Amino acid sequence: MKDFDCDLFVIGGGSGGVRAARMAAQRGARVVVAEAAALGGTCVNVGCIPKKLYSYAAHYAEAFEEAAGFGWTVGETHFDWGRLKAARAKEITRLNGVYEQLLRGAGVHLLQGWATLCDAHTVQVRTADGDQRITARHIIIATGGTPLVPAVSGREHVVTSDHMFDLPEFPKRLLIVGGGYIACEFASIFNGLGAQVTQVQRTARVLGGFDADVSAFVAQEMRKHGVDLKLNATVAAIEKRADGLLVTLSGGTQVVADTVLYATGRYPNVEGLGLDAAGVACDARHSIVVDAHYRTSVPSIYALGDVSTQKQLTPVALGEAMALVDHLLGPAAGKAARQMDYALIPTAVFTHPNIGTVGLTEEEARRQFKDVTIYRSEFKALRHTLSGSQERTLMKLVVDAASDRVVGLHMVGADAGEIVQGFAV
Ligand code: FAD
């Protein structure tokens, strides 16, 4: 039998790749990981972690304002964008180091560089010391995704979520295009930090796919907080002017912004990966096609995480990695092999206020069950009787009337993500 240089080669050191590599190495496999950028991938470097840190930063603005209602006198407040960026960068560098230690501690061999598939068992990595060709019994593609900016006049002037955390200047006037969770979160965060935010969404609602009540409620709350949310609107053109970027919307409205962020979706990182050379098939959306065990059209090559899944979330990439390692190497001693269950994945959205949700939306439940009971409560939290804030909270339970079983739980309000996580468990 042919001997390979390693048992497992993982392309991509993000959420899914690192988890798969570490677990496989801990079970005795000889593992190599190639990462072209910083370890930790999207979540650690330009996704979940910096976003949540900036969301905390934005909440302080509210806290300072609300403190007066409780007897506090807070002096003049000043936000320093440079200091927040530096604090974030330091923490992310620490996390990059933690990821490296986790991998090296498990015995994984790390290569810094761009990896390309040569055939079903060979990967070439372009490192600073030259190209290396490595053969592997199994290869996992965990290369994640990249923001997608549609063709629009003035496209060269816009930025994506990858740039937002490190903008040289704080954007006093920010225009965000998109209505998904990333667009809404950036709108809330930068609004909280003091920017004048305009959000442009082409459909009649934000957060399509969420419960319609939740979408409408959070839109109303974001507007109360100061986000100028323009629904049923699209961008016709973006032009660079002396006083900023002039954005012309469909219908002729014009907005001047310092920064224009496009958060209009992401596509899988498959370019320059050598998929054709190896014979790995993609679908029409460029996602790598996999079977129930994450195997691609080439039996020795697997794919997981954002590059192949429709549920682009870190815990999904982690879950897929653990299920795949169990499948390839057998489950840990005394444990059953893990399987990913894609139904009812709990989700938090760090808008202000937060959203926490698990289970079916009302619309989905009405399609699945004959009789659905909705328990809905909307109120002003006790805290806001003195804080001066007009923010309201929404709680909604979706229940199958026949069995009296809760099939969906949705909350918009302070700490909704953490609260709903308890129910999700
Ligand atoms: P990634 O983490 O993207 O890792 C892929 C890695 O592969 C990258 O490091 C890349 O440099 C590397 N790579 C690519 N091509 C090559 C190559 N040819 N050679 C070598 N290396 C390569 N998810 C949540 O669950 N909760 C959140 O709150 C959340 N917030 C988000 C906020 C933002 C702004 C964004 C953009 C995403 C957010 N996500 C969130 C999604 C989450 O970040 C992704 O689902 C997750 O990172 C996917 O993991 P992955 O392993 O598939 O890919």
Short mmCIF file of N, CA and C in Angstrom, two decimals, residues 17 49 52 60 70 113 150 184 192 235 254 264 266 274 308 314 337 359 410:
data_model
loop_
_atom_site.label_atom_id
_atom_site.label_comp_id
_atom_site.label_asym_id
_atom_site.label_seq_id
_atom_site.Cartn_x
_atom_site.Cartn_y
_atom_site.Cartn_z
N GLY A 17 -11.20 23.86 10.51
CA GLY A 17 -9.91 23.22 10.22
C GLY A 17 -9.11 22.94 11.48
N ILE A 49 -15.58 37.16 17.07
CA ILE A 49 -14.87 37.68 18.26
C ILE A 49 -14.72 39.21 18.21
N LYS A 52 -18.11 40.91 18.57
CA LYS A 52 -18.71 40.94 19.91
C LYS A 52 -17.96 41.93 20.80
N TYR A 60 -21.52 50.60 25.94
CA TYR A 60 -21.15 51.58 26.98
C TYR A 60 -21.83 52.93 26.73
N PHE A 70 -30.36 56.88 37.20
CA PHE A 70 -30.16 56.15 38.45
C PHE A 70 -29.29 56.95 39.44
N GLY A 113 1.14 29.27 4.62
CA GLY A 113 1.18 29.51 3.18
C GLY A 113 -0.09 29.06 2.49
N PRO A 150 -21.69 42.88 -4.98
CA PRO A 150 -22.26 42.79 -6.33
C PRO A 150 -21.71 43.90 -7.23
N CYS A 184 -26.99 44.10 9.99
CA CYS A 184 -27.72 44.65 11.15
C CYS A 184 -26.80 44.83 12.36
N GLY A 192 -24.08 52.68 17.89
CA GLY A 192 -23.78 52.79 19.32
C GLY A 192 -22.48 53.53 19.57
N VAL A 235 -28.94 50.43 -4.03
CA VAL A 235 -27.95 51.45 -4.40
C VAL A 235 -27.81 51.46 -5.92
N GLN A 254 -30.24 60.73 -2.15
CA GLN A 254 -28.78 60.70 -2.07
C GLN A 254 -28.32 60.81 -0.63
N THR A 264 -23.58 41.96 1.87
CA THR A 264 -24.63 41.42 1.01
C THR A 264 -24.42 39.93 0.71
N ARG A 266 -21.90 36.11 1.38
CA ARG A 266 -20.54 35.60 1.30
C ARG A 266 -20.50 34.42 0.34
N GLY A 274 -7.25 24.69 -6.71
CA GLY A 274 -6.91 23.50 -7.53
C GLY A 274 -8.00 22.45 -7.53
N SER A 308 -18.55 24.63 2.32
CA SER A 308 -19.45 23.60 1.80
C SER A 308 -20.83 23.62 2.42
N THR A 314 -19.94 29.38 13.20
CA THR A 314 -18.80 28.69 13.80
C THR A 314 -19.17 27.36 14.44
N ALA A 337 -20.13 7.69 17.77
CA ALA A 337 -19.69 8.63 16.72
C ALA A 337 -20.66 9.80 16.66
N GLY A 359 -35.29 27.12 17.28
CA GLY A 359 -36.50 26.41 16.84
C GLY A 359 -37.18 27.08 15.68
N HIS A 410 -38.27 32.77 20.70
CA HIS A 410 -37.63 33.95 20.10
C HIS A 410 -37.64 35.09 21.11
#
